[in-house]
């Protein structure tokens, strides 16, 4: 058999002119753009919108925190001269950290300097004095990005004995391993508070006291999905594919995750925030890549997804040899949960949330911290309906329903539930999951539709309906929010992995939407924020999940629209 190297295309072929070549990967800059980049936030819903004023991007969030810190600094030093001279790029300076930003970076000022330039330094805590290496100045915005080098004087909040990963302070995955968990939860509460202060455009009296962040039962060993990767051969180019060129690896590439603030892939042999099954799968897959390296001609991403087999205790025999030697057995009371790691994105994996069972393609989206899902879904169950027993709510609309997590776990509270998602494959999984959990179509059904045009087909009376929202990081678009306001459900529960776009969208629901009448007058807000708090799906990181519960205000006399009037407006906007 010919080796894979025999099939590598030559660099030049018969003198033919080749298409444009990109640089060698080995020569690409390690930073790329110095600005934060998140493909999922590209072209956010604020682009071109007259209503949505922010994309909730990392850059916008950091700038708000920087501006607030500078204002505080200048108030403290009122009347004193401020230096405008900045240290040279790539120089090392001493920085005293004043606070944690909502991005997870520490923010501070240069020691022995009168400058009000803020330095964003990862892996730091308020009270730290650290050595930091500057790699980019943003002079107009008055902040600089710097790499963490070492701690010169530790903060009282810092506890190095808590760190469980040898790659911490380099790998981009975790930011807070050196901080006690209670401190992490307090910080995440402040992230929610700042999000609503900076991005909701609401008066403080319209925002309720933020509840304490609900912690994860597991602070390590919780991630049921990891996706390490490796880059292509050093002599490869991004243009190789379109030029028909195949390269070969001459040595084993680094396999893992990005070094903080760079495009450099670190070699990560183990990740302690992964579950035991996922960590075992990582070890196995790293060996497989080495053993089959000749079959690879470019970089790849490795899927590591946990799968659960539930075995009744009476049927469990620990002496019987497991089919998968890496399987991990966990005692869950009446059952044993046998955990394995699946790497085929098209294979199907099983998750249990209490007694609910979900089956999904391994490569599809599902929440990655199973340990927090029972208290999380129970919290939503206890808040989705009004506290008064005489309410008339009977219907649930689950927009952005995915594979049915909320539609199914909340179904027993409603006469009927409707899940809607743009993805037909998600709708297929959700329909199967409803059947698996004993729900007939009259109790829970799913349709594929663009969420921005879904309300025209809704038949349940708005006054008897709750709308559940769990959009992507970008949040809801203007068209969707307009239709939601016009439909006017009795309650809205908004779950978000980006509390900044959540705050922006809820600002529209509570503060009003220009030119739109939701029953309280044109441009008037028709909702009140009933409760707001965070959930910590990703301990040791700067991420927090937000849960906001809204109730509709009592409509003003004479301004309530008929059901038909609302439907006509929604249909007209959807058609437009």
Coordinates of C-alpha atoms in Angstrom, one line a residue:
X1 CA 0.0 0.0 0.0
X2 CA 1.3 3.4 -0.9
X3 CA 2.0 5.7 2.1
X4 CA -0.1 8.8 2.7
X5 CA 3.0 10.9 1.7
X6 CA 2.7 9.5 -1.8
X7 CA -0.5 11.4 -2.2
X8 CA 0.7 14.8 -1.1
X9 CA 0.4 17.3 -4.0
X10 CA 3.6 19.0 -5.1
X11 CA 4.2 22.6 -4.2
X12 CA 4.2 23.5 -7.9
X13 CA 2.4 21.4 -10.5
X14 CA 3.3 21.6 -14.2
X15 CA 4.0 25.3 -13.9
X16 CA 0.3 26.1 -13.4
X17 CA -0.5 29.3 -11.7
X18 CA -1.6 28.6 -8.2
X19 CA -4.4 30.4 -6.3
X20 CA -3.4 32.9 -3.6
X21 CA -1.4 31.4 -0.8
X22 CA -1.9 32.3 2.8
X23 CA 1.2 32.4 5.1
X24 CA 2.7 29.2 6.6
X25 CA 1.0 28.4 9.8
X26 CA 4.4 28.4 11.5
X27 CA 4.8 32.0 10.5
X28 CA 1.4 33.2 11.5
X29 CA 1.3 35.8 14.3
X30 CA 0.6 34.2 17.7
X31 CA -1.9 37.0 18.6
X32 CA -3.9 37.5 15.5
X33 CA -6.0 40.6 16.2
X34 CA -5.3 41.9 19.6
X35 CA -9.0 42.6 20.1
X36 CA -11.2 39.9 21.7
X37 CA -12.8 37.7 19.0
X38 CA -15.8 35.4 19.4
X39 CA -17.2 34.0 16.2
X40 CA -20.6 33.4 17.9
X41 CA -20.8 37.1 18.5
X42 CA -19.9 38.2 15.0
X43 CA -22.6 40.5 13.4
X44 CA -24.5 40.8 16.7
X45 CA -28.1 41.8 16.7
X46 CA -27.3 45.5 17.5
X47 CA -25.7 45.8 14.0
X48 CA -28.2 47.9 12.0
X49 CA -30.7 48.0 14.8
X50 CA -32.3 51.2 16.0
X51 CA -33.5 49.5 19.2
X52 CA -30.7 47.2 20.3
X53 CA -27.7 49.4 21.3
X54 CA -25.1 46.8 22.2
X55 CA -23.9 43.4 21.1
X56 CA -22.8 42.5 24.6
X57 CA -19.3 41.6 23.2
X58 CA -16.3 41.0 25.5
X59 CA -14.7 44.2 24.3
X60 CA -17.8 46.3 25.2
X61 CA -18.1 44.6 28.6
X62 CA -14.4 45.2 29.4
X63 CA -14.6 48.8 28.3
X64 CA -17.5 49.5 30.6
X65 CA -15.5 48.1 33.5
X66 CA -12.4 50.0 32.5
X67 CA -14.3 53.3 32.2
X68 CA -15.9 52.9 35.7
X69 CA -12.5 52.1 37.3
X70 CA -10.9 55.2 35.7
X71 CA -13.7 57.4 37.0
X72 CA -13.2 56.0 40.5
X73 CA -9.4 56.5 40.2
X74 CA -9.8 60.1 39.0
X75 CA -12.2 60.9 41.9
X76 CA -9.7 59.6 44.4
X77 CA -6.9 61.6 42.8
X78 CA -8.9 64.8 42.1
X79 CA -6.7 67.8 41.6
X80 CA -3.5 65.8 40.9
X81 CA -1.8 65.6 37.5
X82 CA -2.2 62.4 35.5
X83 CA 0.7 61.1 33.4
X84 CA 0.0 60.2 29.8
X85 CA 3.3 58.4 29.2
X86 CA 2.9 54.6 28.6
X87 CA 5.5 51.9 29.1
X88 CA 6.9 50.3 25.9
X89 CA 5.1 47.4 24.4
X90 CA 6.5 44.0 25.6
X91 CA 8.1 45.6 28.6
X92 CA 7.4 44.1 32.1
X93 CA 5.8 46.3 34.7
X94 CA 4.4 45.9 38.2
X95 CA 0.6 46.2 38.3
X96 CA -1.6 46.4 41.4
X97 CA -5.0 44.8 40.7
X98 CA -8.0 46.8 42.0
X99 CA -10.9 44.6 40.8
X100 CA -12.0 41.8 38.6
X101 CA -13.7 42.6 35.4
X102 CA -16.8 40.9 34.1
X103 CA -14.5 39.3 31.5
X104 CA -12.5 37.5 34.2
X105 CA -9.4 39.6 33.9
X106 CA -8.0 41.6 36.7
X107 CA -7.9 45.4 36.2
X108 CA -5.3 47.6 37.8
X109 CA -2.8 50.4 37.6
X110 CA 1.0 50.5 37.2
X111 CA 2.9 50.7 40.5
X112 CA 4.7 54.0 41.2
X113 CA 2.9 55.7 38.3
X114 CA 0.5 58.7 38.1
X115 CA -1.1 57.3 34.9
X116 CA -4.7 56.4 34.8
X117 CA -4.1 53.8 32.1
X118 CA -5.8 50.5 33.2
X119 CA -4.0 47.2 32.7
X120 CA -6.1 44.1 32.1
X121 CA -4.1 41.1 33.4
X122 CA -5.6 37.5 33.5
X123 CA -5.2 35.1 36.4
X124 CA -5.1 37.8 39.0
X125 CA -7.2 38.8 42.0
X126 CA -8.0 42.2 43.6
X127 CA -5.1 43.0 46.0
X128 CA -2.5 41.2 43.9
X129 CA 0.6 43.0 42.8
X130 CA 1.9 41.2 39.7
X131 CA 4.5 41.3 37.1
X132 CA 2.8 41.8 33.7
X133 CA 4.1 41.9 30.2
X134 CA 2.3 44.4 28.0
X135 CA 1.4 43.3 24.5
X136 CA -1.1 46.0 23.3
X137 CA -2.1 49.5 24.3
X138 CA -5.5 50.9 23.4
X139 CA -4.6 54.6 24.0
X140 CA -8.0 56.0 23.1
X141 CA -9.9 53.6 25.3
X142 CA -7.2 54.0 28.1
X143 CA -6.5 50.4 28.7
X144 CA -3.7 47.9 27.9
X145 CA -3.7 44.2 27.5
X146 CA -0.9 42.3 29.3
X147 CA 0.2 38.7 30.0
X148 CA 0.4 37.5 33.5
X149 CA 4.1 36.7 34.4
X150 CA 4.2 36.1 38.2
X151 CA 2.8 37.2 41.5
X152 CA 5.0 39.8 43.3
X153 CA 2.7 40.2 46.3
X154 CA -0.3 38.0 46.7
X155 CA -3.8 39.2 47.4
X156 CA -5.5 37.9 50.6
X157 CA -8.1 36.4 48.3
X158 CA -5.5 34.2 46.5
X159 CA -5.0 30.6 47.6
X160 CA -2.6 28.7 45.4
X161 CA -3.4 25.5 47.2
X162 CA -6.8 25.5 45.5
X163 CA -5.2 25.2 42.0
X164 CA -5.7 21.7 40.6
X165 CA -4.3 22.1 37.1
X166 CA -0.6 22.4 36.1
X167 CA -1.6 24.5 33.0
X168 CA -3.5 27.1 35.0
X169 CA -2.2 30.6 34.4
X170 CA -1.4 29.7 30.8
X171 CA -4.4 27.8 29.4
X172 CA -7.4 30.0 28.4
X173 CA -9.9 27.6 29.8
X174 CA -10.0 28.7 33.5
X175 CA -9.5 32.0 35.2
X176 CA -10.3 31.5 38.9
X177 CA -8.8 28.3 40.2
X178 CA -6.8 30.3 42.8
X179 CA -9.9 31.9 44.3
X180 CA -12.2 30.3 46.9
X181 CA -15.5 29.1 45.5
X182 CA -17.6 31.5 47.6
X183 CA -15.5 34.4 46.3
X184 CA -16.2 33.2 42.7
X185 CA -19.9 33.1 43.3
X186 CA -19.9 36.6 44.8
X187 CA -18.0 37.9 41.7
X188 CA -20.5 36.3 39.4
X189 CA -23.3 38.0 41.2
X190 CA -21.5 41.3 40.5
X191 CA -21.3 40.4 36.8
X192 CA -25.1 40.1 36.7
X193 CA -25.4 43.4 38.6
X194 CA -23.0 45.3 36.3
X195 CA -24.7 43.8 33.2
X196 CA -28.0 45.3 34.1
X197 CA -26.4 48.6 35.2
X198 CA -24.5 49.0 32.0
X199 CA -26.6 47.4 29.3
X200 CA -30.3 47.3 30.2
X201 CA -30.8 51.1 30.0
X202 CA -33.2 50.8 32.9
X203 CA -33.5 53.0 35.9
X204 CA -32.2 51.3 39.1
X205 CA -35.6 51.1 40.7
X206 CA -36.8 48.9 37.8
X207 CA -34.2 46.3 38.5
X208 CA -34.8 44.0 41.6
X209 CA -32.1 43.0 44.0
X210 CA -30.0 40.4 42.3
X211 CA -30.2 37.0 44.0
X212 CA -27.1 35.1 45.1
X213 CA -25.6 33.0 42.4
X214 CA -26.5 29.4 42.7
X215 CA -23.3 27.3 42.8
X216 CA -22.5 24.1 40.9
X217 CA -22.6 20.9 43.1
X218 CA -19.3 20.0 41.4
X219 CA -16.6 22.6 41.1
X220 CA -14.2 20.2 39.3
X221 CA -15.0 17.1 37.2
X222 CA -18.2 18.7 35.9
X223 CA -17.8 19.2 32.2
X224 CA -19.5 16.5 30.2
X225 CA -18.1 17.8 26.9
X226 CA -14.6 18.9 25.9
X227 CA -13.2 19.6 22.4
X228 CA -9.4 19.7 22.4
X229 CA -7.8 20.3 19.0
X230 CA -4.5 20.3 17.1
X231 CA -3.2 22.5 14.3
X232 CA -2.1 21.4 10.9
X233 CA 1.6 20.7 10.0
X234 CA 3.9 23.7 10.5
X235 CA 4.5 23.9 6.8
X236 CA 0.8 23.9 5.9
X237 CA -1.2 27.0 4.8
X238 CA -4.8 27.9 5.3
X239 CA -5.1 28.0 1.5
X240 CA -3.9 24.4 1.0
X241 CA -7.5 23.0 0.7
X242 CA -8.5 25.2 -2.2
X243 CA -5.2 24.6 -3.8
X244 CA -5.5 20.8 -3.6
X245 CA -2.4 20.4 -1.4
X246 CA -2.0 17.7 1.3
X247 CA 0.6 18.0 3.9
X248 CA 2.0 15.4 6.3
X249 CA 3.0 15.6 10.0
X250 CA 6.7 15.1 10.6
X251 CA 6.2 15.0 14.4
X252 CA 3.3 14.7 16.8
X253 CA 1.5 18.1 17.2
X254 CA 0.5 19.7 20.4
X255 CA -3.1 18.6 21.3
X256 CA -5.1 20.7 23.7
X257 CA -6.5 24.2 24.1
X258 CA -5.3 27.8 23.3
X259 CA -2.8 29.6 25.4
X260 CA -4.5 32.6 27.0
X261 CA -4.6 35.6 24.6
X262 CA -2.9 33.8 21.7
X263 CA -3.5 31.5 18.8
X264 CA -0.9 29.1 20.2
X265 CA -2.2 25.6 21.0
X266 CA -0.9 24.2 24.3
X267 CA -0.3 20.5 24.8
X268 CA -2.9 19.6 27.5
X269 CA -2.6 16.0 28.7
X270 CA -5.4 16.3 31.2
X271 CA -8.2 18.7 32.2
X272 CA -9.5 18.5 35.7
X273 CA -12.8 20.3 35.0
X274 CA -13.8 17.4 32.7
X275 CA -15.7 14.4 34.2
X276 CA -13.7 11.2 34.9
X277 CA -15.1 9.6 31.7
X278 CA -14.2 12.6 29.6
X279 CA -10.7 12.7 31.0
X280 CA -10.2 9.0 30.3
X281 CA -11.5 9.6 26.8
X282 CA -9.0 12.4 26.3
X283 CA -6.1 10.2 27.3
X284 CA -7.3 7.5 24.9
X285 CA -7.9 9.9 22.0
X286 CA -4.5 11.5 22.4
X287 CA -2.9 8.1 22.0
X288 CA -5.1 7.3 19.0
X289 CA -4.0 10.5 17.2
X290 CA -0.4 9.6 17.7
X291 CA -1.0 6.0 16.5
X292 CA -2.8 7.2 13.3
X293 CA -0.9 10.4 12.7
X294 CA -0.1 9.5 9.1
X295 CA -3.8 9.6 8.2
X296 CA -4.0 13.3 9.1
X297 CA -3.1 16.1 6.6
X298 CA -4.5 19.0 8.5
X299 CA -5.6 20.0 12.0
X300 CA -8.6 18.6 13.7
X301 CA -10.9 19.0 16.7
X302 CA -11.5 16.0 18.9
X303 CA -15.0 15.5 20.4
X304 CA -15.2 14.1 23.9
X305 CA -18.8 13.7 25.1
X306 CA -20.0 11.8 28.1
X307 CA -22.7 9.1 27.7
X308 CA -24.7 7.6 30.6
X309 CA -26.1 4.1 30.9
X310 CA -28.5 3.8 33.8
X311 CA -28.4 0.3 35.5
X312 CA -30.9 -0.7 38.2
X313 CA -29.0 -1.7 41.4
X314 CA -30.6 -5.2 41.4
X315 CA -29.2 -5.8 37.9
X316 CA -25.7 -4.5 38.6
X317 CA -22.8 -6.9 39.0
X318 CA -19.5 -5.2 39.6
X319 CA -17.6 -8.4 38.9
X320 CA -18.8 -8.5 35.3
X321 CA -16.1 -7.1 32.9
X322 CA -17.1 -3.8 31.3
X323 CA -17.4 -3.5 27.5
X324 CA -15.4 -0.3 27.8
X325 CA -12.5 -0.6 30.2
X326 CA -12.4 3.2 30.7
X327 CA -16.1 3.2 31.8
X328 CA -16.7 4.9 35.2
X329 CA -19.5 3.6 37.5
X330 CA -21.2 6.1 39.8
X331 CA -23.6 5.1 42.6
X332 CA -26.8 7.2 42.2
X333 CA -29.0 5.6 44.9
X334 CA -31.4 3.2 43.2
X335 CA -29.2 3.1 40.1
X336 CA -25.7 2.8 38.9
X337 CA -24.7 5.4 36.2
X338 CA -22.1 3.9 33.9
X339 CA -20.3 6.8 32.2
X340 CA -18.4 6.4 28.9
X341 CA -16.8 8.9 26.5
X342 CA -18.2 9.1 23.0
X343 CA -16.0 10.7 20.2
X344 CA -18.2 10.2 17.1
X345 CA -20.3 13.4 16.6
X346 CA -23.0 11.4 14.9
X347 CA -23.3 8.8 17.6
X348 CA -26.1 9.2 20.1
X349 CA -25.5 10.0 23.8
X350 CA -27.8 9.7 26.8
X351 CA -28.2 12.3 29.6
X352 CA -30.4 12.0 32.7
X353 CA -31.8 15.0 34.6
X354 CA -33.5 13.5 37.7
X355 CA -35.7 10.9 36.0
X356 CA -35.9 12.7 32.6
X357 CA -33.9 11.0 29.8
X358 CA -32.5 12.9 26.9
X359 CA -30.9 11.3 23.8
X360 CA -29.0 13.6 21.4
X361 CA -26.3 13.4 18.7
X362 CA -23.0 13.6 20.5
X363 CA -21.9 16.6 18.5
X364 CA -25.1 18.6 19.1
X365 CA -25.6 21.3 21.8
X366 CA -26.6 20.2 25.3
X367 CA -25.8 21.8 28.6
X368 CA -22.2 20.7 29.6
X369 CA -22.6 20.6 33.4
X370 CA -25.0 17.8 34.2
X371 CA -24.5 18.3 38.0
X372 CA -26.3 21.7 38.1
X373 CA -29.2 20.8 35.8
X374 CA -31.5 19.3 38.5
X375 CA -31.4 22.4 40.8
X376 CA -31.4 24.6 37.7
X377 CA -34.5 23.1 36.2
X378 CA -36.2 22.9 39.6
X379 CA -35.6 26.6 40.1
X380 CA -37.3 27.4 36.8
X381 CA -40.2 25.0 37.6
X382 CA -40.8 26.9 40.9
X383 CA -40.7 30.4 39.3
X384 CA -42.3 30.0 35.9
X385 CA -45.8 30.3 37.2
X386 CA -47.2 33.0 39.4
X387 CA -47.3 32.3 43.2
X388 CA -51.0 32.9 43.5
X389 CA -52.9 29.6 43.0
X390 CA -55.8 31.3 41.1
X391 CA -53.8 32.1 38.0
X392 CA -55.1 31.1 34.6
X393 CA -51.8 30.2 32.8
X394 CA -52.1 26.9 31.0
X395 CA -49.7 27.1 28.0
X396 CA -46.0 27.1 27.5
X397 CA -44.1 28.3 24.4
X398 CA -40.4 27.4 24.5
X399 CA -38.6 29.5 21.9
X400 CA -35.1 28.3 21.0
X401 CA -36.2 24.9 22.4
X402 CA -33.2 22.9 21.1
X403 CA -33.6 19.2 22.0
X404 CA -36.5 19.9 24.4
X405 CA -34.8 20.5 27.8
X406 CA -37.3 23.0 29.1
X407 CA -40.4 21.9 27.1
X408 CA -40.0 18.4 28.6
X409 CA -39.0 19.2 32.1
X410 CA -41.7 21.8 32.5
X411 CA -44.5 19.9 30.7
X412 CA -46.3 18.7 33.8
X413 CA -47.1 22.3 34.8
X414 CA -49.1 23.0 31.6
X415 CA -52.1 21.8 29.7
X416 CA -49.9 21.8 26.6
X417 CA -46.3 22.9 25.6
X418 CA -44.9 24.0 22.3
X419 CA -41.2 24.0 21.5
X420 CA -39.9 25.9 18.5
X421 CA -36.4 25.9 17.0
X422 CA -34.8 26.9 13.8
X423 CA -32.9 23.6 13.5
X424 CA -34.9 20.7 12.1
X425 CA -32.4 18.2 13.6
X426 CA -33.0 19.7 17.0
X427 CA -36.8 19.4 16.5
X428 CA -36.3 15.7 15.5
X429 CA -34.3 15.1 18.7
X430 CA -36.8 17.0 20.8
X431 CA -39.8 15.0 19.4
X432 CA -38.0 11.7 20.2
X433 CA -37.1 12.9 23.7
X434 CA -40.7 13.8 24.4
X435 CA -41.8 10.3 23.3
X436 CA -39.0 8.7 25.5
X437 CA -40.3 10.6 28.5
X438 CA -43.9 9.5 27.9
X439 CA -45.3 12.8 26.5
X440 CA -48.0 12.6 23.9
X441 CA -48.1 15.3 21.1
X442 CA -51.1 17.0 22.8
X443 CA -48.9 17.6 25.9
X444 CA -45.7 18.5 24.2
X445 CA -45.0 19.1 20.5
X446 CA -42.2 20.7 18.5
X447 CA -42.1 22.6 15.2
X448 CA -39.2 23.9 13.2
X449 CA -39.6 27.7 12.5
X450 CA -37.5 30.8 12.6
X451 CA -37.9 32.2 16.1
X452 CA -38.1 35.7 14.6
X453 CA -41.4 34.8 12.8
X454 CA -43.0 32.4 15.2
X455 CA -45.8 34.3 16.9
X456 CA -48.0 34.6 13.8
X457 CA -48.8 30.9 14.2
X458 CA -49.4 30.8 17.9
X459 CA -53.0 30.0 18.9
X460 CA -52.8 30.0 22.7
X461 CA -54.3 33.1 24.4
X462 CA -51.4 35.4 25.5
X463 CA -53.0 35.9 28.9
X464 CA -52.8 32.2 29.5
X465 CA -49.3 31.6 28.2
X466 CA -45.7 31.7 29.4
X467 CA -42.9 32.2 26.9
X468 CA -39.6 30.5 27.8
X469 CA -36.5 32.0 26.1
X470 CA -33.0 30.5 25.9
X471 CA -31.3 32.2 22.9
X472 CA -27.7 31.9 21.7
X473 CA -25.1 34.4 23.1
X474 CA -26.2 37.0 20.6
X475 CA -29.6 37.2 22.4
X476 CA -32.9 38.0 20.7
X477 CA -33.1 40.0 17.5
X478 CA -35.2 43.1 17.1
X479 CA -37.9 41.4 15.0
X480 CA -38.4 38.6 17.6
X481 CA -38.6 41.2 20.5
X482 CA -41.2 43.2 18.6
X483 CA -43.4 40.2 18.0
X484 CA -43.0 39.1 21.6
X485 CA -44.1 42.5 22.9
X486 CA -47.1 42.5 20.5
X487 CA -48.1 39.0 21.5
X488 CA -47.8 40.0 25.2
X489 CA -47.7 36.7 27.1
X490 CA -48.6 36.8 30.8
X491 CA -45.0 35.8 31.8
X492 CA -41.6 35.5 30.3
X493 CA -38.7 33.5 31.7
X494 CA -35.4 34.4 30.0
X495 CA -32.3 32.1 30.4
X496 CA -29.0 33.3 28.9
X497 CA -25.4 32.3 28.7
X498 CA -24.6 36.0 28.1
X499 CA -26.1 38.2 30.8
X500 CA -25.1 41.3 28.9
X501 CA -27.3 40.6 25.8
X502 CA -30.0 39.3 28.3
X503 CA -29.9 42.7 30.1
X504 CA -30.2 44.5 26.7
X505 CA -33.2 42.5 25.6
X506 CA -35.0 42.7 29.0
X507 CA -34.4 46.5 28.9
X508 CA -36.6 46.5 25.8
X509 CA -39.3 44.4 27.5
X510 CA -39.4 46.4 30.7
X511 CA -38.5 49.9 29.3
X512 CA -40.6 49.7 26.1
X513 CA -39.9 49.4 22.4
X514 CA -40.2 52.5 20.2
X515 CA -43.3 52.4 17.9
X516 CA -44.6 49.2 19.4
X517 CA -47.8 48.9 21.6
X518 CA -47.9 45.8 23.7
X519 CA -51.1 46.9 25.4
X520 CA -49.7 49.6 27.7
X521 CA -49.4 52.4 25.2
X522 CA -47.0 52.9 22.2
X523 CA -43.4 52.7 23.3
X524 CA -44.3 51.9 26.9
X525 CA -42.8 48.9 28.7
X526 CA -45.4 46.2 29.6
X527 CA -43.3 44.0 31.8
X528 CA -41.8 44.1 35.3
X529 CA -38.8 42.1 36.4
X530 CA -39.9 39.8 39.1
X531 CA -36.6 38.1 39.9
X532 CA -33.1 37.9 38.6
X533 CA -30.1 35.7 39.5
X534 CA -27.1 33.8 38.2
X535 CA -26.3 30.1 38.0
X536 CA -22.7 28.9 37.9
X537 CA -22.6 26.4 35.1
X538 CA -18.8 26.8 34.7
X539 CA -16.9 27.0 38.0
X540 CA -13.3 28.2 37.8
X541 CA -14.2 30.4 34.8
X542 CA -15.7 33.9 34.3
X543 CA -18.9 32.6 32.8
X544 CA -22.3 32.9 34.5
X545 CA -25.8 31.9 33.3
X546 CA -28.6 34.4 34.0
X547 CA -32.2 33.6 34.8
X548 CA -34.7 36.4 34.6
X549 CA -38.4 36.1 35.4
X550 CA -40.8 38.8 34.1
X551 CA -44.6 39.3 34.6
X552 CA -46.8 41.5 32.5
X553 CA -48.2 44.7 34.0
X554 CA -51.9 45.1 34.3
X555 CA -53.0 46.8 31.1
X556 CA -54.4 50.3 31.3
X557 CA -58.1 50.7 31.0
X558 CA -59.3 50.9 27.4
X559 CA -55.8 50.1 26.0
X560 CA -56.0 46.3 26.1
X561 CA -56.0 44.9 22.5
X562 CA -58.3 42.2 21.4
X563 CA -56.7 38.8 20.7
X564 CA -57.4 39.2 17.0
X565 CA -55.8 42.7 16.9
X566 CA -52.6 41.3 18.4
X567 CA -52.5 38.4 15.9
X568 CA -53.1 40.8 13.0
X569 CA -50.2 43.0 14.0
X570 CA -47.9 40.1 14.6
X571 CA -48.7 38.5 11.3
X572 CA -48.2 41.8 9.5
X573 CA -44.7 42.3 11.1
X574 CA -43.8 38.7 10.4
X575 CA -44.7 39.1 6.7
X576 CA -42.7 42.2 6.5

